[in-house]
mmCIF file of C-alpha atoms in Angstrom:
data_model
loop_
_atom_site.group_PDB
_atom_site.id
_atom_site.type_symbol
_atom_site.label_atom_id
_atom_site.label_comp_id
_atom_site.label_asym_id
_atom_site.label_seq_id
_atom_site.Cartn_x
_atom_site.Cartn_y
_atom_site.Cartn_z
ATOM 1 C CA UNK A 1 76.295 19.340 -68.573
ATOM 2 C CA UNK A 2 75.659 16.027 -70.325
ATOM 3 C CA UNK A 3 72.272 14.454 -71.058
ATOM 4 C CA UNK A 4 72.003 10.776 -70.110
ATOM 5 C CA UNK A 5 68.843 8.883 -71.061
ATOM 6 C CA UNK A 6 67.867 5.399 -69.909
ATOM 7 C CA UNK A 7 65.272 3.421 -71.875
ATOM 8 C CA UNK A 8 64.032 0.542 -69.702
ATOM 9 C CA UNK A 9 61.993 -1.008 -72.496
ATOM 10 C CA UNK A 10 60.029 -4.077 -71.333
ATOM 11 C CA UNK A 11 61.296 -4.270 -67.785
ATOM 12 C CA UNK A 12 57.694 -4.607 -66.665
ATOM 13 C CA UNK A 13 57.795 -8.263 -67.754
ATOM 14 C CA UNK A 14 59.632 -10.738 -65.456
ATOM 15 C CA UNK A 15 61.967 -13.361 -66.879
ATOM 16 C CA UNK A 16 59.628 -16.246 -66.099
ATOM 17 C CA UNK A 17 57.136 -14.689 -68.534
ATOM 18 C CA UNK A 18 59.712 -14.106 -71.243
ATOM 19 C CA UNK A 19 60.830 -10.586 -70.303
ATOM 20 C CA UNK A 20 64.060 -9.289 -68.788
ATOM 21 C CA UNK A 21 62.979 -7.949 -65.387
ATOM 22 C CA UNK A 22 65.320 -9.461 -62.794
ATOM 23 C CA UNK A 23 62.526 -9.727 -60.205
ATOM 24 C CA UNK A 24 59.223 -11.588 -60.353
ATOM 25 C CA UNK A 25 57.476 -8.414 -59.155
ATOM 26 C CA UNK A 26 58.271 -5.579 -61.595
ATOM 27 C CA UNK A 27 56.800 -2.997 -59.194
ATOM 28 C CA UNK A 28 59.364 -3.986 -56.563
ATOM 29 C CA UNK A 29 62.086 -3.893 -59.220
ATOM 30 C CA UNK A 30 61.142 -0.305 -60.191
ATOM 31 C CA UNK A 31 61.363 0.729 -56.530
ATOM 32 C CA UNK A 32 64.767 -0.970 -56.259
ATOM 33 C CA UNK A 33 66.044 0.857 -59.354
ATOM 34 C CA UNK A 34 65.065 4.229 -57.898
ATOM 35 C CA UNK A 35 66.530 3.344 -54.490
ATOM 36 C CA UNK A 36 69.821 2.263 -56.054
ATOM 37 C CA UNK A 37 70.067 5.381 -58.216
ATOM 38 C CA UNK A 38 69.700 7.466 -55.072
ATOM 39 C CA UNK A 39 72.177 5.272 -53.174
ATOM 40 C CA UNK A 40 74.799 5.793 -55.884
ATOM 41 C CA UNK A 41 74.209 9.550 -55.811
ATOM 42 C CA UNK A 42 72.960 9.788 -59.397
ATOM 43 C CA UNK A 43 70.256 12.256 -58.389
ATOM 44 C CA UNK A 44 72.729 14.673 -56.809
ATOM 45 C CA UNK A 45 75.164 15.049 -59.687
ATOM 46 C CA UNK A 46 75.667 18.479 -61.206
ATOM 47 C CA UNK A 47 77.492 17.179 -64.307
ATOM 48 C CA UNK A 48 74.537 15.276 -65.823
ATOM 49 C CA UNK A 49 70.816 15.388 -66.392
ATOM 50 C CA UNK A 50 69.480 11.841 -66.073
ATOM 51 C CA UNK A 51 66.137 10.904 -67.656
ATOM 52 C CA UNK A 52 64.591 7.461 -67.128
ATOM 53 C CA UNK A 53 62.012 6.209 -69.653
ATOM 54 C CA UNK A 54 59.877 3.624 -67.837
ATOM 55 C CA UNK A 55 57.188 1.297 -69.210
ATOM 56 C CA UNK A 56 53.839 2.945 -68.449
ATOM 57 C CA UNK A 57 52.840 0.349 -65.846
ATOM 58 C CA UNK A 58 55.855 1.291 -63.699
ATOM 59 C CA UNK A 59 55.873 5.079 -64.050
ATOM 60 C CA UNK A 60 53.659 5.888 -61.053
ATOM 61 C CA UNK A 61 55.613 3.459 -58.854
ATOM 62 C CA UNK A 62 58.924 5.037 -59.894
ATOM 63 C CA UNK A 63 57.674 8.611 -59.469
ATOM 64 C CA UNK A 64 56.268 7.860 -56.014
ATOM 65 C CA UNK A 65 59.545 6.261 -54.963
ATOM 66 C CA UNK A 66 61.560 9.234 -56.174
ATOM 67 C CA UNK A 67 59.200 11.636 -54.414
ATOM 68 C CA UNK A 68 59.764 9.805 -51.120
ATOM 69 C CA UNK A 69 63.332 11.205 -51.072
ATOM 70 C CA UNK A 70 64.395 14.795 -50.321
ATOM 71 C CA UNK A 71 64.585 16.939 -53.458
ATOM 72 C CA UNK A 72 68.322 17.431 -53.116
ATOM 73 C CA UNK A 73 68.716 13.654 -53.574
ATOM 74 C CA UNK A 74 66.704 13.572 -56.818
ATOM 75 C CA UNK A 75 67.335 16.943 -58.451
ATOM 76 C CA UNK A 76 69.123 15.582 -61.537
ATOM 77 C CA UNK A 77 66.660 12.715 -62.248
ATOM 78 C CA UNK A 78 63.582 13.109 -64.452
ATOM 79 C CA UNK A 79 60.948 10.556 -65.406
ATOM 80 C CA UNK A 80 59.845 9.908 -68.957
ATOM 81 C CA UNK A 81 57.462 7.689 -70.918
ATOM 82 C CA UNK A 82 58.188 5.537 -73.954
ATOM 83 C CA UNK A 83 56.173 7.555 -76.444
ATOM 84 C CA UNK A 84 52.888 9.432 -76.744
ATOM 85 C CA UNK A 85 49.928 9.231 -79.112
ATOM 86 C CA UNK A 86 49.589 11.530 -82.116
ATOM 87 C CA UNK A 87 46.444 13.164 -80.677
ATOM 88 C CA UNK A 88 45.825 14.452 -77.181
ATOM 89 C CA UNK A 89 43.163 15.198 -74.612
ATOM 90 C CA UNK A 90 42.099 18.853 -74.676
ATOM 91 C CA UNK A 91 39.676 20.913 -72.582
ATOM 92 C CA UNK A 92 36.462 21.174 -74.547
ATOM 93 C CA UNK A 93 37.659 18.505 -76.970
ATOM 94 C CA UNK A 94 38.241 14.773 -76.926
ATOM 95 C CA UNK A 95 38.274 13.955 -73.212
ATOM 96 C CA UNK A 96 39.316 10.318 -73.252
ATOM 97 C CA UNK A 97 38.504 8.166 -76.276
ATOM 98 C CA UNK A 98 42.061 6.865 -76.488
ATOM 99 C CA UNK A 99 41.738 3.180 -75.619
ATOM 100 C CA UNK A 100 45.124 1.409 -76.127
ATOM 101 C CA UNK A 101 46.856 4.770 -76.725
ATOM 102 C CA UNK A 102 48.798 7.027 -74.352
ATOM 103 C CA UNK A 103 47.937 10.709 -74.787
ATOM 104 C CA UNK A 104 50.626 13.169 -73.746
ATOM 105 C CA UNK A 105 48.322 14.704 -71.124
ATOM 106 C CA UNK A 106 48.099 11.311 -69.397
ATOM 107 C CA UNK A 107 51.888 11.000 -69.293
ATOM 108 C CA UNK A 108 52.154 14.488 -67.831
ATOM 109 C CA UNK A 109 49.455 13.746 -65.255
ATOM 110 C CA UNK A 110 51.244 10.696 -63.836
ATOM 111 C CA UNK A 111 54.533 12.515 -63.331
ATOM 112 C CA UNK A 112 56.458 12.423 -66.614
ATOM 113 C CA UNK A 113 58.461 15.403 -67.807
ATOM 114 C CA UNK A 114 59.951 13.674 -70.880
ATOM 115 C CA UNK A 115 58.930 11.352 -73.694
ATOM 116 C CA UNK A 116 61.017 9.439 -76.185
ATOM 117 C CA UNK A 117 59.683 10.035 -79.703
ATOM 118 C CA UNK A 118 60.523 8.136 -82.896
ATOM 119 C CA UNK A 119 62.763 5.464 -81.375
ATOM 120 C CA UNK A 120 64.014 3.107 -84.107
ATOM 121 C CA UNK A 121 61.736 0.352 -82.758
ATOM 122 C CA UNK A 122 58.740 2.676 -83.075
ATOM 123 C CA UNK A 123 59.703 3.796 -86.577
ATOM 124 C CA UNK A 124 60.158 0.163 -87.650
ATOM 125 C CA UNK A 125 56.781 -0.824 -86.186
ATOM 126 C CA UNK A 126 54.945 1.938 -88.035
ATOM 127 C CA UNK A 127 56.784 1.200 -91.274
ATOM 128 C CA UNK A 128 55.972 -2.508 -90.928
ATOM 129 C CA UNK A 129 52.276 -1.636 -90.618
ATOM 130 C CA UNK A 130 52.417 0.372 -93.842
ATOM 131 C CA UNK A 131 54.238 -2.480 -95.595
ATOM 132 C CA UNK A 132 51.700 -5.019 -94.382
ATOM 133 C CA UNK A 133 48.765 -3.158 -95.878
ATOM 134 C CA UNK A 134 50.615 -1.755 -98.874
ATOM 135 C CA UNK A 135 53.216 -4.344 -99.950
ATOM 136 C CA UNK A 136 53.990 -2.220 -102.992
ATOM 137 C CA UNK A 137 55.673 0.404 -100.783
ATOM 138 C CA UNK A 138 58.925 -1.575 -101.068
ATOM 139 C CA UNK A 139 58.714 -1.935 -104.837
ATOM 140 C CA UNK A 140 60.701 1.180 -105.759
ATOM 141 C CA UNK A 141 62.659 4.030 -104.191
ATOM 142 C CA UNK A 142 59.849 6.571 -104.557
ATOM 143 C CA UNK A 143 57.356 4.376 -102.676
ATOM 144 C CA UNK A 144 59.911 3.616 -99.944
ATOM 145 C CA UNK A 145 60.596 7.324 -99.456
ATOM 146 C CA UNK A 146 56.861 8.072 -99.288
ATOM 147 C CA UNK A 147 56.327 5.380 -96.632
ATOM 148 C CA UNK A 148 59.234 6.737 -94.592
ATOM 149 C CA UNK A 149 57.817 10.261 -94.901
ATOM 150 C CA UNK A 150 54.438 9.067 -93.579
ATOM 151 C CA UNK A 151 56.154 7.572 -90.523
ATOM 152 C CA UNK A 152 58.092 10.786 -89.880
ATOM 153 C CA UNK A 153 54.836 12.716 -90.255
ATOM 154 C CA UNK A 154 53.284 10.643 -87.458
ATOM 155 C CA UNK A 155 56.417 11.243 -85.364
ATOM 156 C CA UNK A 156 55.950 14.972 -85.953
ATOM 157 C CA UNK A 157 52.360 14.800 -84.675
ATOM 158 C CA UNK A 158 53.500 12.903 -81.570
ATOM 159 C CA UNK A 159 56.225 15.468 -80.929
ATOM 160 C CA UNK A 160 53.743 18.323 -81.215
ATOM 161 C CA UNK A 161 51.456 16.672 -78.666
ATOM 162 C CA UNK A 162 54.353 16.091 -76.275
ATOM 163 C CA UNK A 163 55.546 19.696 -76.461
ATOM 164 C CA UNK A 164 52.046 21.153 -76.179
ATOM 165 C CA UNK A 165 51.452 19.046 -73.057
ATOM 166 C CA UNK A 166 54.596 20.472 -71.461
ATOM 167 C CA UNK A 167 56.805 17.427 -71.986
ATOM 168 C CA UNK A 168 60.377 17.570 -73.206
ATOM 169 C CA UNK A 169 61.256 15.121 -75.960
ATOM 170 C CA UNK A 170 64.143 12.925 -77.037
ATOM 171 C CA UNK A 171 63.564 12.684 -80.805
ATOM 172 C CA UNK A 172 65.366 9.746 -82.410
ATOM 173 C CA UNK A 173 66.628 9.592 -85.974
ATOM 174 C CA UNK A 174 68.996 7.241 -87.769
ATOM 175 C CA UNK A 175 69.794 5.302 -90.925
ATOM 176 C CA UNK A 176 69.345 1.609 -91.629
ATOM 177 C CA UNK A 177 71.881 -0.599 -93.396
ATOM 178 C CA UNK A 178 69.852 -0.402 -96.595
ATOM 179 C CA UNK A 179 69.692 3.391 -96.399
ATOM 180 C CA UNK A 180 73.410 3.977 -95.883
ATOM 181 C CA UNK A 181 74.282 1.632 -98.739
ATOM 182 C CA UNK A 182 77.440 -0.280 -99.595
ATOM 183 C CA UNK A 183 80.936 0.903 -100.239
ATOM 184 C CA UNK A 184 83.383 2.959 -98.229
ATOM 185 C CA UNK A 185 82.408 5.504 -95.584
ATOM 186 C CA UNK A 186 83.098 8.300 -98.081
ATOM 187 C CA UNK A 187 80.747 6.658 -100.574
ATOM 188 C CA UNK A 188 78.077 6.208 -97.905
ATOM 189 C CA UNK A 189 78.176 9.804 -96.635
ATOM 190 C CA UNK A 190 75.782 11.311 -99.231
ATOM 191 C CA UNK A 191 73.191 8.589 -98.519
ATOM 192 C CA UNK A 192 73.495 9.049 -94.743
ATOM 193 C CA UNK A 193 73.158 12.824 -95.045
ATOM 194 C CA UNK A 194 70.103 12.554 -97.295
ATOM 195 C CA UNK A 195 68.282 10.167 -94.927
ATOM 196 C CA UNK A 196 69.038 12.158 -91.789
ATOM 197 C CA UNK A 197 68.160 15.504 -93.336
ATOM 198 C CA UNK A 198 64.766 14.195 -94.445
ATOM 199 C CA UNK A 199 64.058 12.698 -91.018
ATOM 200 C CA UNK A 200 64.985 15.971 -89.311
ATOM 201 C CA UNK A 201 62.911 18.112 -91.669
ATOM 202 C CA UNK A 202 59.888 15.808 -91.478
ATOM 203 C CA UNK A 203 60.037 15.049 -87.746
ATOM 204 C CA UNK A 204 60.483 18.718 -86.772
ATOM 205 C CA UNK A 205 58.215 20.091 -89.521
ATOM 206 C CA UNK A 206 56.511 23.418 -88.823
ATOM 207 C CA UNK A 207 57.842 23.699 -85.268
ATOM 208 C CA UNK A 208 59.347 26.993 -84.153
ATOM 209 C CA UNK A 209 62.835 27.514 -82.709
ATOM 210 C CA UNK A 210 61.144 28.573 -79.462
ATOM 211 C CA UNK A 211 59.301 25.244 -79.239
ATOM 212 C CA UNK A 212 62.493 23.265 -79.857
ATOM 213 C CA UNK A 213 65.059 25.195 -77.816
ATOM 214 C CA UNK A 214 65.581 23.693 -74.328
ATOM 215 C CA UNK A 215 62.728 21.238 -74.948
ATOM 216 C CA UNK A 216 64.097 18.828 -77.560
ATOM 217 C CA UNK A 217 67.180 16.616 -77.708
ATOM 218 C CA UNK A 218 68.084 14.623 -80.827
ATOM 219 C CA UNK A 219 69.078 10.986 -80.335
ATOM 220 C CA UNK A 220 71.197 9.569 -83.164
ATOM 221 C CA UNK A 221 70.591 5.840 -83.627
ATOM 222 C CA UNK A 222 72.775 3.993 -86.158
ATOM 223 C CA UNK A 223 70.027 1.431 -86.717
ATOM 224 C CA UNK A 224 72.338 -0.783 -88.796
ATOM 225 C CA UNK A 225 74.656 -1.263 -85.796
ATOM 226 C CA UNK A 226 72.112 -1.955 -83.043
ATOM 227 C CA UNK A 227 71.703 -5.537 -81.847
ATOM 228 C CA UNK A 228 73.732 -8.581 -80.793
ATOM 229 C CA UNK A 229 76.800 -9.318 -82.883
ATOM 230 C CA UNK A 230 76.770 -6.014 -84.775
ATOM 231 C CA UNK A 231 79.745 -3.664 -84.860
ATOM 232 C CA UNK A 232 78.991 -0.138 -83.622
ATOM 233 C CA UNK A 233 80.306 2.897 -85.488
ATOM 234 C CA UNK A 234 83.585 4.423 -84.395
ATOM 235 C CA UNK A 235 84.176 7.980 -83.151
ATOM 236 C CA UNK A 236 84.887 9.277 -86.670
ATOM 237 C CA UNK A 237 81.496 8.081 -87.955
ATOM 238 C CA UNK A 238 79.631 9.403 -84.905
ATOM 239 C CA UNK A 239 81.438 12.760 -85.084
ATOM 240 C CA UNK A 240 80.548 13.187 -88.758
ATOM 241 C CA UNK A 241 76.874 12.337 -88.232
ATOM 242 C CA UNK A 242 76.335 14.342 -85.041
ATOM 243 C CA UNK A 243 78.113 17.351 -86.506
ATOM 244 C CA UNK A 244 75.975 17.117 -89.624
ATOM 245 C CA UNK A 245 72.755 16.887 -87.552
ATOM 246 C CA UNK A 246 73.712 20.033 -85.673
ATOM 247 C CA UNK A 247 74.520 21.828 -88.934
ATOM 248 C CA UNK A 248 71.142 20.928 -90.453
ATOM 249 C CA UNK A 249 69.243 22.138 -87.375
ATOM 250 C CA UNK A 250 71.325 25.301 -87.158
ATOM 251 C CA UNK A 251 70.598 26.085 -90.803
ATOM 252 C CA UNK A 252 66.876 25.303 -90.532
ATOM 253 C CA UNK A 253 66.104 26.841 -87.132
ATOM 254 C CA UNK A 254 69.070 29.013 -86.210
ATOM 255 C CA UNK A 255 69.576 27.248 -82.880
ATOM 256 C CA UNK A 256 71.813 24.633 -81.303
ATOM 257 C CA UNK A 257 70.102 21.476 -80.010
ATOM 258 C CA UNK A 258 71.899 18.771 -78.010
ATOM 259 C CA UNK A 259 72.631 15.532 -79.881
ATOM 260 C CA UNK A 260 73.171 12.308 -77.931
ATOM 261 C CA UNK A 261 74.419 8.919 -79.068
ATOM 262 C CA UNK A 262 71.428 6.578 -79.180
ATOM 263 C CA UNK A 263 73.156 3.448 -80.422
ATOM 264 C CA UNK A 264 73.725 2.262 -76.880
ATOM 265 C CA UNK A 265 76.049 4.027 -74.452
ATOM 266 C CA UNK A 266 77.977 1.258 -72.682
ATOM 267 C CA UNK A 267 80.930 0.973 -70.351
ATOM 268 C CA UNK A 268 83.169 -0.286 -73.159
ATOM 269 C CA UNK A 269 82.364 2.560 -75.586
ATOM 270 C CA UNK A 270 81.723 5.457 -73.190
ATOM 271 C CA UNK A 271 85.299 6.743 -73.153
ATOM 272 C CA UNK A 272 85.533 6.750 -76.970
ATOM 273 C CA UNK A 273 82.179 8.485 -77.398
ATOM 274 C CA UNK A 274 83.227 11.081 -74.808
ATOM 275 C CA UNK A 275 85.949 12.210 -77.238
ATOM 276 C CA UNK A 276 83.313 13.244 -79.801
ATOM 277 C CA UNK A 277 82.807 16.958 -79.105
ATOM 278 C CA UNK A 278 79.548 17.188 -81.071
ATOM 279 C CA UNK A 279 77.914 14.528 -78.851
ATOM 280 C CA UNK A 280 76.213 15.787 -75.687
ATOM 281 C CA UNK A 281 75.384 12.521 -73.935
ATOM 282 C CA UNK A 282 73.935 9.110 -74.623
ATOM 283 C CA UNK A 283 71.104 6.619 -74.377
ATOM 284 C CA UNK A 284 71.514 3.539 -72.158
ATOM 285 C CA UNK A 285 69.297 0.461 -72.390
ATOM 286 C CA UNK A 286 71.201 -2.356 -70.689
ATOM 287 C CA UNK A 287 74.266 -2.427 -68.457
ATOM 288 C CA UNK A 288 75.008 -6.169 -68.570
ATOM 289 C CA UNK A 289 75.289 -8.015 -71.891
ATOM 290 C CA UNK A 290 76.796 -11.368 -70.906
ATOM 291 C CA UNK A 291 74.879 -14.217 -69.313
ATOM 292 C CA UNK A 292 71.442 -12.881 -68.480
ATOM 293 C CA UNK A 293 71.181 -9.350 -69.834
ATOM 294 C CA UNK A 294 70.165 -6.786 -67.242
ATOM 295 C CA UNK A 295 69.946 -3.176 -66.217
ATOM 296 C CA UNK A 296 71.647 -2.343 -62.929
ATOM 297 C CA UNK A 297 72.110 1.152 -61.448
ATOM 298 C CA UNK A 298 75.666 0.220 -60.406
ATOM 299 C CA UNK A 299 76.419 -0.416 -64.087
ATOM 300 C CA UNK A 300 74.765 2.874 -65.041
ATOM 301 C CA UNK A 301 77.029 4.707 -62.605
ATOM 302 C CA UNK A 302 80.066 2.974 -64.133
ATOM 303 C CA UNK A 303 78.974 4.046 -67.636
ATOM 304 C CA UNK A 304 78.398 7.652 -66.568
ATOM 305 C CA UNK A 305 81.728 7.827 -64.687
ATOM 306 C CA UNK A 306 83.581 6.497 -67.721
ATOM 307 C CA UNK A 307 81.789 8.901 -70.060
ATOM 308 C CA UNK A 308 82.393 11.915 -67.820
ATOM 309 C CA UNK A 309 85.982 10.816 -67.248
ATOM 310 C CA UNK A 310 85.941 10.263 -63.491
#
């Protein structure tokens, strides 16, 4: 069974306000997305597990819409949030002083069963904060590595909170253009391996195999290839990286964890990525990239069908 994740980013902002939501009322759009997923039978499929990461303002709307359908229509769909805070609400502890932050307990309470942790946009944001207040962190390799380690340490704390709250987690890792370096693929391999191994070790630090098994999926994001006009990696590159990630986790924890392609599973790359045996699914953000970009459940179905080989 393949794991398909959908990250709906800032679809709580309509286009007339600068966002990408196709409707002026994002709440109505979230209901439409759930309705269309059900209409296309995505909740009844036995060959996938589909997780939808919604902006927080739309989670309750989406959960309520899903719950209005019979369970057999929604059995393969789960709801997730776009990250959790590094501390959490606990009985007898901090009950709610988390203004501007989303504790994992809050995500669980409103119907989430998953969270995305350490997405490349989150890692970049945290690294940018460090750079802003410590410009010297970019001055040499040692400082850059320390700053990256701090970010992965925060990711580790977020992951712990998610797991302790009973959430599953898609943990994202990946190398930037600077980190993979110049030269041929063979010359880049040692740099790629070093970056990914550190991110895995730091992001999963001090967690047990029991905590990780069945609860964590790794999302590989080739950060250097994400964005308009950039060329995504081919199957050979993805196979090497995903196989290496699995080897590192197997060596460190003695278990196999699913690895999905997080660089953007699309209709035009789904068939190629499906040939990579060490990849167990993918992360979708948009389904339409020409004209006005959009996410449409019909496009999601087309991507899944192409990936599964229907």
